[in-house]
Short mmCIF file of C-alpha atoms in Angstrom, two decimals:
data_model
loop_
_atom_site.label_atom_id
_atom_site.label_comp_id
_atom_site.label_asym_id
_atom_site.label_seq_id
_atom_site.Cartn_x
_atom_site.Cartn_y
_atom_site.Cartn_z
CA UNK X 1 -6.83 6.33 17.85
CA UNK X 2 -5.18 5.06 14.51
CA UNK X 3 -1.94 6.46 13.32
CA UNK X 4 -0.81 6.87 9.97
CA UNK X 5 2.87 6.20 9.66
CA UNK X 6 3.50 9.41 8.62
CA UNK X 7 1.57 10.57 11.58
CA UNK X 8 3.39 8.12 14.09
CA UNK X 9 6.95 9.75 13.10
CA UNK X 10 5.76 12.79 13.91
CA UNK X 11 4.12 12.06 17.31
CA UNK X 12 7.27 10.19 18.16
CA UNK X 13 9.64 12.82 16.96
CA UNK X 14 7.39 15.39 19.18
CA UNK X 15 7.80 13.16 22.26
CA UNK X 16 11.58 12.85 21.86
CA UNK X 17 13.03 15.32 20.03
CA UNK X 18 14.32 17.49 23.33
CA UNK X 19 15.79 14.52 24.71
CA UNK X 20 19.23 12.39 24.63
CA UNK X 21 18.29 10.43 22.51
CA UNK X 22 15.39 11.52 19.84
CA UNK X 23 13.43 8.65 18.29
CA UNK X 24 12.15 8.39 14.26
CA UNK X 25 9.72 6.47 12.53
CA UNK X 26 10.81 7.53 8.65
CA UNK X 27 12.15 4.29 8.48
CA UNK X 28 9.31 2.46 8.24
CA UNK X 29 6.88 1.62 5.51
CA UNK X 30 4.61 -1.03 4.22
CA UNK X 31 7.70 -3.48 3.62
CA UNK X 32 8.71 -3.35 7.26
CA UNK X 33 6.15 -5.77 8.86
CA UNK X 34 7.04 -8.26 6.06
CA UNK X 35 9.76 -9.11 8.36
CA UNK X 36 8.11 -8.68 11.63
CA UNK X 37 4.75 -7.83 12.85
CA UNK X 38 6.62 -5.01 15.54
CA UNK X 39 9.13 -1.91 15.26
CA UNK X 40 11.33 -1.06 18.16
CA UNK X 41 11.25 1.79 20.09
CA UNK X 42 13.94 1.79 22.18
CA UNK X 43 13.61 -1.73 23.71
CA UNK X 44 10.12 -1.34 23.56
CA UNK X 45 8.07 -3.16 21.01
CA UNK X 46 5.52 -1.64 18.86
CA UNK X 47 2.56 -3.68 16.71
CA UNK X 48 2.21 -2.17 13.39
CA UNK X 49 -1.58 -3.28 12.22
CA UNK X 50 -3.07 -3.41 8.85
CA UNK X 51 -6.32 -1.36 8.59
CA UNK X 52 -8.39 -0.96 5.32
CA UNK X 53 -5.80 -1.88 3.68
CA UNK X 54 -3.29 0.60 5.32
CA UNK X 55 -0.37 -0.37 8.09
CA UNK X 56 -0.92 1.90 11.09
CA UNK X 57 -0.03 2.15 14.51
CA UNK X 58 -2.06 3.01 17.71
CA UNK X 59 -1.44 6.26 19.39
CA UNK X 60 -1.35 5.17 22.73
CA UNK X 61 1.23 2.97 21.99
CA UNK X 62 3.44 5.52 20.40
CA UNK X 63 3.00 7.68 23.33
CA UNK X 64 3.82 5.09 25.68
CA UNK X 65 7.48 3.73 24.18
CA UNK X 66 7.87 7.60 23.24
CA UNK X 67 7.41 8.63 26.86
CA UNK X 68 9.58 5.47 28.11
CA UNK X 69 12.06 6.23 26.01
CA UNK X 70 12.49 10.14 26.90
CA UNK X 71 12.10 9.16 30.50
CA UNK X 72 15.34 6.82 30.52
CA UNK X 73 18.28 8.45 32.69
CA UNK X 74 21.05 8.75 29.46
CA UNK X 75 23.77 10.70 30.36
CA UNK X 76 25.67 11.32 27.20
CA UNK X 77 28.84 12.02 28.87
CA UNK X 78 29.05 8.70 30.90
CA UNK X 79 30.80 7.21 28.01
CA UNK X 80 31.76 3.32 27.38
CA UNK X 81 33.58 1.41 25.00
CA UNK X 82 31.06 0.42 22.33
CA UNK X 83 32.81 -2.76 21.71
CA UNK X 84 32.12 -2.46 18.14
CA UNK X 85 33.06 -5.65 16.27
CA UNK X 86 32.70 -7.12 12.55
CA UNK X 87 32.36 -10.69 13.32
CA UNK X 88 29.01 -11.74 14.72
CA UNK X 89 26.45 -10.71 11.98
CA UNK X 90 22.88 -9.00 12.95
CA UNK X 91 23.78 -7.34 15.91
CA UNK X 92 23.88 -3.63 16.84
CA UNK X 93 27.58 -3.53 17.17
CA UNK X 94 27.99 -4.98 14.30
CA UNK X 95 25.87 -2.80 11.99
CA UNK X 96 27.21 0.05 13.56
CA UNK X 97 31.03 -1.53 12.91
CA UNK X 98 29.55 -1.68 8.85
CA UNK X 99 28.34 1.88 8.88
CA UNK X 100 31.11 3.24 10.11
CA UNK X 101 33.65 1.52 8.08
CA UNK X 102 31.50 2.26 5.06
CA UNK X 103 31.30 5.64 5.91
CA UNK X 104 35.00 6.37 6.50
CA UNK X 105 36.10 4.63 3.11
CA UNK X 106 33.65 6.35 0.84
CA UNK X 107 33.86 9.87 2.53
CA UNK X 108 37.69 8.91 2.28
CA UNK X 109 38.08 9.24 5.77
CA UNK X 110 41.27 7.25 7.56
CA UNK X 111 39.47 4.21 7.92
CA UNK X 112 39.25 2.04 10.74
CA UNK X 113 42.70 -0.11 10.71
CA UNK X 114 43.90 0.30 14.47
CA UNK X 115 44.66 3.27 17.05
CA UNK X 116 44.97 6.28 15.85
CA UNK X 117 43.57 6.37 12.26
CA UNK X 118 41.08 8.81 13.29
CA UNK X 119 41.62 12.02 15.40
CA UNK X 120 40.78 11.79 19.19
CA UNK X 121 37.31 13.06 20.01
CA UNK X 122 36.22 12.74 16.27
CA UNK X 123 32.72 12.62 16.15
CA UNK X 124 30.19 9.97 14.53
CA UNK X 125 27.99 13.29 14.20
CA UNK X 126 30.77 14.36 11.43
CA UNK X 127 30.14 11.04 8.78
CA UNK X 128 28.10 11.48 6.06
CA UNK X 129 24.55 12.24 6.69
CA UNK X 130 23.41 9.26 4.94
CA UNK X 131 24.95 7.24 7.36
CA UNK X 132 24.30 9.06 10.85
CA UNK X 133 20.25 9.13 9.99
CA UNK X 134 20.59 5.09 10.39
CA UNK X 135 18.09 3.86 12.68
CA UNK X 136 18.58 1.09 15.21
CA UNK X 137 15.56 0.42 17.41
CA UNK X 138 14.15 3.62 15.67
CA UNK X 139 17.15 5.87 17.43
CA UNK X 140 20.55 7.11 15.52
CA UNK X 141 23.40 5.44 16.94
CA UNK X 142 26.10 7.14 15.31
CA UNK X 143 25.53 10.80 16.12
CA UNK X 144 25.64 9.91 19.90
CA UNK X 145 29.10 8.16 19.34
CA UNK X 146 32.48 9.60 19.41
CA UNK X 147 36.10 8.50 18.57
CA UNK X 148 38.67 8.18 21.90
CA UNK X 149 41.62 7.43 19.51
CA UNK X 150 41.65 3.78 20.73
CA UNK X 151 37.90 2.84 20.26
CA UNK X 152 34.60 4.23 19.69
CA UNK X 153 32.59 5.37 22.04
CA UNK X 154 29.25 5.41 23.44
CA UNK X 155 26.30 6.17 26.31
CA UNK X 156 26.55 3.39 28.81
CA UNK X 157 22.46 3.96 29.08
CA UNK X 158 22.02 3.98 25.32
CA UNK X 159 24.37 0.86 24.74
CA UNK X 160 21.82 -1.01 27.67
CA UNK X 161 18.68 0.26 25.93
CA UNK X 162 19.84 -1.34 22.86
CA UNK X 163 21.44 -4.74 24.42
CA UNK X 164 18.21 -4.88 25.79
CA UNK X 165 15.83 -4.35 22.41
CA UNK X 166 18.23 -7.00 21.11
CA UNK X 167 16.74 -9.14 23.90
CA UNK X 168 13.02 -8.07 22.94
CA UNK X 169 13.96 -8.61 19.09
CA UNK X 170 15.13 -12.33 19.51
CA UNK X 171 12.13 -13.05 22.14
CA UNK X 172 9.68 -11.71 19.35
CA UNK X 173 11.33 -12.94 16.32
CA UNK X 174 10.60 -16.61 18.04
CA UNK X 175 7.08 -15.92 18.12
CA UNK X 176 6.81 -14.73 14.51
CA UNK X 177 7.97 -17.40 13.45
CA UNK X 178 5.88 -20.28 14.47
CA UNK X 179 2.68 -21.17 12.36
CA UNK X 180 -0.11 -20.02 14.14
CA UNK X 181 -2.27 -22.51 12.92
CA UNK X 182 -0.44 -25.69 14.25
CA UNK X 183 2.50 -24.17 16.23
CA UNK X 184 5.40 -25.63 14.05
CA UNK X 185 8.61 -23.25 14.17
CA UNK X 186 8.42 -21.96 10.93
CA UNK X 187 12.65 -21.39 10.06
CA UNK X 188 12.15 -20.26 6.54
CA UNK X 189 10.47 -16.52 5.19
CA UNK X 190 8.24 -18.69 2.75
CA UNK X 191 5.70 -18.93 5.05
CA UNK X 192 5.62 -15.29 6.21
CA UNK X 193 2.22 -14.59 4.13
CA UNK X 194 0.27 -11.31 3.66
CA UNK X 195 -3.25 -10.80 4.40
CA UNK X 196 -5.84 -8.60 4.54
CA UNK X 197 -5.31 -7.89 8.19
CA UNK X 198 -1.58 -8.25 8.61
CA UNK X 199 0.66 -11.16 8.33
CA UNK X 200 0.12 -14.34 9.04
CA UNK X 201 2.74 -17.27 9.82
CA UNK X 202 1.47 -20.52 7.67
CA UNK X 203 3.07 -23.84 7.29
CA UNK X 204 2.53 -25.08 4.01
CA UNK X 205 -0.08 -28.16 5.33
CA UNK X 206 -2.10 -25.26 7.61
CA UNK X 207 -1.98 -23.24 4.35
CA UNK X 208 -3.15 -26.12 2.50
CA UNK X 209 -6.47 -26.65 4.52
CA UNK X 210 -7.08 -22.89 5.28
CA UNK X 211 -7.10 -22.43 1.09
CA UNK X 212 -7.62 -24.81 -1.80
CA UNK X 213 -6.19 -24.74 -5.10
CA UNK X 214 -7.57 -22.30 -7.90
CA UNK X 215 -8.33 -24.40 -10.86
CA UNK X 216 -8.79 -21.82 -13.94
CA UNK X 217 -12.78 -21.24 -13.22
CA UNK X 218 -12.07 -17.79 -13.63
CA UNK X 219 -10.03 -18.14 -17.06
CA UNK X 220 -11.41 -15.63 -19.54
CA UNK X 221 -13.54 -13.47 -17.69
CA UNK X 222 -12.41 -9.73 -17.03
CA UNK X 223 -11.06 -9.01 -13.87
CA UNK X 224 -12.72 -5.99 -12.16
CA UNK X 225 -12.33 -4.52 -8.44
CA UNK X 226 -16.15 -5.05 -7.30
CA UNK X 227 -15.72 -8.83 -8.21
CA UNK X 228 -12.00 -8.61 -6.34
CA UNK X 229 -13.71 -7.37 -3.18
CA UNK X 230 -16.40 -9.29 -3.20
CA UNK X 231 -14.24 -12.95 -3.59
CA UNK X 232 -11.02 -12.65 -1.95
CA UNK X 233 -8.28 -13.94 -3.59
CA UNK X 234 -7.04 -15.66 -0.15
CA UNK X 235 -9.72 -18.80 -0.01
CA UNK X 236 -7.31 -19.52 -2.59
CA UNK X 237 -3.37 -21.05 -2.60
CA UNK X 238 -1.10 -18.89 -4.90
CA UNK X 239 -0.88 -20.62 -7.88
CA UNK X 240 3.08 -19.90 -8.17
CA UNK X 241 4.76 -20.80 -5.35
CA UNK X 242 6.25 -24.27 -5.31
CA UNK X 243 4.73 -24.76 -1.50
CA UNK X 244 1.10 -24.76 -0.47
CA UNK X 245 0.82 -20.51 -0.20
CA UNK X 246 -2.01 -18.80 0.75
CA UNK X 247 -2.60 -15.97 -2.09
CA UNK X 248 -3.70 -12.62 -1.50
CA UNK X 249 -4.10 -11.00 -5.16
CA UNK X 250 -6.38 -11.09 -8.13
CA UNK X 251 -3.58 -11.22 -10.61
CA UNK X 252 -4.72 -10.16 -14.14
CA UNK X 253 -3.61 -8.95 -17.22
CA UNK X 254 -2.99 -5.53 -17.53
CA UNK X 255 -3.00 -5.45 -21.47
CA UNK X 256 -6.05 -7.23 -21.69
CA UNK X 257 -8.19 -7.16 -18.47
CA UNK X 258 -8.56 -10.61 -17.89
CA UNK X 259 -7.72 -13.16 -15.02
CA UNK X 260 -4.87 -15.27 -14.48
CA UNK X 261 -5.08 -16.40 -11.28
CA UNK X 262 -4.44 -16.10 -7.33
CA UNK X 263 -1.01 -14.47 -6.21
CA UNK X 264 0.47 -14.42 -2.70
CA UNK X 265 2.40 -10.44 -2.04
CA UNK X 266 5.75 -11.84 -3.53
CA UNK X 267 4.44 -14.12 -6.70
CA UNK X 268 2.34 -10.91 -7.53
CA UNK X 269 4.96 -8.27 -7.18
CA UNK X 270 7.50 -10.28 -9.21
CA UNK X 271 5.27 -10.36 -11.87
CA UNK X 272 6.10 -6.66 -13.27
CA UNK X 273 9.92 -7.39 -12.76
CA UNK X 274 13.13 -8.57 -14.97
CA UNK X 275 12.97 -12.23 -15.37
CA UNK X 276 9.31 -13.45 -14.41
CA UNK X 277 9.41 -15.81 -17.29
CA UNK X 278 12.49 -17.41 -16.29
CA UNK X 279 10.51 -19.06 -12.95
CA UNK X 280 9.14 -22.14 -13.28
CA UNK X 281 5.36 -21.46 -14.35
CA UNK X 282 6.18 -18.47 -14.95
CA UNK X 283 4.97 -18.40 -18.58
CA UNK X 284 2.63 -20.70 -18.03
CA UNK X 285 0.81 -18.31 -15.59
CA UNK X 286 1.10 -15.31 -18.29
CA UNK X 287 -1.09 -17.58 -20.37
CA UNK X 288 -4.02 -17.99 -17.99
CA UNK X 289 -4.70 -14.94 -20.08
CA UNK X 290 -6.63 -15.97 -22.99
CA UNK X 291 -6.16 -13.13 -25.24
CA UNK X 292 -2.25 -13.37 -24.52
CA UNK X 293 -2.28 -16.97 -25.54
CA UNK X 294 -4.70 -16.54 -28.55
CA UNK X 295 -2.50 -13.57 -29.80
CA UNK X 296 0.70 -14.97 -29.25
CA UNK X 297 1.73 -11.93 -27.10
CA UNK X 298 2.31 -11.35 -23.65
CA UNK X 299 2.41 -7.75 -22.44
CA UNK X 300 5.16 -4.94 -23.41
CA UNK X 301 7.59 -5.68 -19.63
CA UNK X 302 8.19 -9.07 -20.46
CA UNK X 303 9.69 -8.55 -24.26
CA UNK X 304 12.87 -7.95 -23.40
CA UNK X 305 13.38 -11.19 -21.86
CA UNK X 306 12.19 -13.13 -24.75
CA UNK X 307 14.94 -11.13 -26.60
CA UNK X 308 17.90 -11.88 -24.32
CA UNK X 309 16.55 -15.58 -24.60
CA UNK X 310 15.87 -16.39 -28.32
CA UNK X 311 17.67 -13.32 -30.10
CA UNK X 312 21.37 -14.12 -31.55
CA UNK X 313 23.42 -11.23 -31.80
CA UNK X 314 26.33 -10.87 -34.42
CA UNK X 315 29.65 -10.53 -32.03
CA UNK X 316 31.39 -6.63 -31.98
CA UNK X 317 33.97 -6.63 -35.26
CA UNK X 318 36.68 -5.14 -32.22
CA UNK X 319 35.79 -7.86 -29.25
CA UNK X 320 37.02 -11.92 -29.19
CA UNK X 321 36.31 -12.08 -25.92
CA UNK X 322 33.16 -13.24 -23.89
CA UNK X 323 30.72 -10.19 -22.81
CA UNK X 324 31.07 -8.85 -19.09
CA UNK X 325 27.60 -7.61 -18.91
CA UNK X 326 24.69 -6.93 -21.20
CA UNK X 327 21.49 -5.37 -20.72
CA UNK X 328 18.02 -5.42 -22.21
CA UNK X 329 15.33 -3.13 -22.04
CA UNK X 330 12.34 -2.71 -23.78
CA UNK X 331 10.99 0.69 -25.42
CA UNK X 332 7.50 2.10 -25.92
CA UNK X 333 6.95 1.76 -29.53
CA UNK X 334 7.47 -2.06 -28.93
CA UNK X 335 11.29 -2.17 -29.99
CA UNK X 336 14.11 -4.00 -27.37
CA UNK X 337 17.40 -2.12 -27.01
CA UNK X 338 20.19 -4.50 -26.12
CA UNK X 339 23.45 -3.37 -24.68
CA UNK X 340 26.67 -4.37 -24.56
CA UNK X 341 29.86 -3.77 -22.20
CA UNK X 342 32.89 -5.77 -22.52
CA UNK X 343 35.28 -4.14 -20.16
CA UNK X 344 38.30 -6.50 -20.66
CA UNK X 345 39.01 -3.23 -23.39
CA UNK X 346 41.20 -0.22 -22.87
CA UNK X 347 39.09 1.75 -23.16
CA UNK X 348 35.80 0.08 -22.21
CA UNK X 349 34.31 -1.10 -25.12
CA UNK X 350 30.32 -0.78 -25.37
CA UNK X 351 27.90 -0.95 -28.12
CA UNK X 352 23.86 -1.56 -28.31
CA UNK X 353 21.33 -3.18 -31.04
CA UNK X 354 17.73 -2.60 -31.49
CA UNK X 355 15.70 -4.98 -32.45
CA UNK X 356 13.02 -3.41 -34.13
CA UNK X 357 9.17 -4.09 -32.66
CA UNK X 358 8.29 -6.31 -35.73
CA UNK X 359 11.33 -8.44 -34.91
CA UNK X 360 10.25 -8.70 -31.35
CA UNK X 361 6.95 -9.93 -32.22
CA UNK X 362 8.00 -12.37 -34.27
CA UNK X 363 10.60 -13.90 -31.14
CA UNK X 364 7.17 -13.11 -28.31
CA UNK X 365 5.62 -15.64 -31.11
CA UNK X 366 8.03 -17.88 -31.10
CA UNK X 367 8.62 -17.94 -27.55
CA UNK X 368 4.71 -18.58 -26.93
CA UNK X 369 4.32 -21.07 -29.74
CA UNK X 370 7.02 -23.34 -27.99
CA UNK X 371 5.77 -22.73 -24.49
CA UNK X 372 2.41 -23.98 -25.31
CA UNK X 373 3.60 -26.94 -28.00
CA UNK X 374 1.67 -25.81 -31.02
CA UNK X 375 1.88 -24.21 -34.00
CA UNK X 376 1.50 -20.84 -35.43
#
């Protein structure tokens, strides 16, 4: 039986919550298995799998790393030194060194220095709550750990269940990441690529013969969902990423309805964010619409870009110096507010201009008429 996420935190909270050491799920979401096709439970692994669109688990194997997990022998007084260190990066002990350190300085807490900066028997149950809901290997480290006045300590079990998921999570992360079209170790993210029924590893050449390039056929026709269904976007290479990508979207204009092209998960989601233009193609791919480029425009989340890259801005009659940080957003009625913050003043100094919607047309204009090479 499929399981929601939702549904697979509560199963797994229901299986563990009377134990040592209860298990969650509310960590995980859709962006999870962009990194790996598997949670941990314990040092069990769990397949997350993409179903009508939706990630889900299997019940059964809920239950099982559930039951495994409640089943383990953790005495929480049999207590060990955690070993907690700062040095070797993407380990347990050494997120758990980073939570804790982060917790004591912003709770203002003695922080962790050298014996005796915290009171003997202090609890990691007493940090902030933000910090002891952390999940490694879908468990809470920090509320099972406790101060000795010399070093932190923990469950010898627990610190064993997650040496070993450590294990399981390097054994795994070597399979993810090996195209699974000619077996070539994969080593970068890049070709990590979503799909329809989960992720898929793709080197760029196994990419390039399981897609071919889009070449505009569908420029100037209006995008609709039957037609999106009905030809999936992935026969097709994103037409953004430098690398031979397999894409996943329909991406179209939202201001005008019409297509632009095939985008893999990360080209497509960029699209609606701060600085899409600045990519290279970028602009170019905005202009597969052919209302944007026969208009001059390009829709309302990309104006204030064009501001902050064209607009000239008279310099604050109190500041010589060069800006610290300036911001620019734009506003429904079409305007672009630009702010300022200079904060080599005492006080801070900060002001903000608005450049007024028929200025910003006249810069989207501009900006488009250069792109493209022509004239007004």
């Amino acid at each position: 039986m499929w399981l929601s996420l939702q549904a697979a935190h509560q199963r797994l909270a229901d299986l563990t919550h009377h134990t040592a050491v209860p298990a969650y799920l509310d960590h995980v979401n859709r962006y999870t298995f962009a990194a790996a096709s598997h949670v941990l439970i314990g040092d069990t692994a769990v397949p997350g799998y993409k179903y009508r669109q939706q990630w889900r688990f299997l019940d059964r194997d809920i239950q099982k790393a559930g039951k495994r997990l409640a089943g383990l022998a953790i005495d929480p007084g049999d207590l060990v030194d955690a070993g907690l260190e700062a040095g070797e990066p993407h380990t347990w002990r050494s997120r758990v060194w980073q939570w804790i350190s982060q917790a004591t300085y912003e709770s203002e807490l003695p922080q962790m220095q050298g014996p005796g900066v915290l009171s003997k028997d202090f609890a990691g149950q007493q940090l902030p709550e933000a910090f002891t809901r952390r999940t490694i290997a879908s468990t809470r480290p920090l509320p099972l750990m406790v101060w000795s006045g010399k070093e932190w300590l923990v469950p010898r079990a627990y610190a064993a269940v997650l040496d070993r998921a450590e294990e399981v999570e390097a054994g795994l992360a070597a399979q993810d990441d090996v195209c699974s079209g000619c077996g070539t170790p994969a080593g970068r993210e890049q070709w990590r690529s979503s799909s329809a029924s989960g992720f898929v590893v793709l080197c760029p050449s196994c990419a390039a013969q399981a897609s071919r390039p889009y070449t505009g056929h569908l420029r100037g026709r209006q995008y609709t969902k039957g037609f999106a269904r009905r030809s999936p976007a992935e026969v097709f290479l994103c037409r953004m990423c430098p690398e031979p990508r397999r894409a996943l979207y329909w991406d179209h204009c939202h201001s005008h309805g019409l297509f632009r092209g095939p985008l893999c998960v990360k080209c497509n989601n960029s699209e609606g964010a701060h600085g899409f233009i600045d990519r290279p193609g970028g602009v170019e791919h905005l202009l597969q619409c052919t209302d944007c480029r026969a208009q001059r425009t390009l829709p309302l989340q990309h104006h204030a870009d064009i501001v902050r890259r064209l607009a000239v801005f008279e310099p604050h009659a109190a500041c010589t110096h060069e800006l610290s940080w300036r911001w620019f957003y734009a506003e429904d009625d079409g305007s672009v507010v630009a702010r300022f913050r200079c904060y080599q003043h005492q006080p801070e100094l900060a002001w903000s201009v608005t450049v007024p919607s028929d200025g910003v047309k006249l810069l989207v204009r501009r900006f488009i008429d250069e792109a493209i090479g022509s004239g007004p």
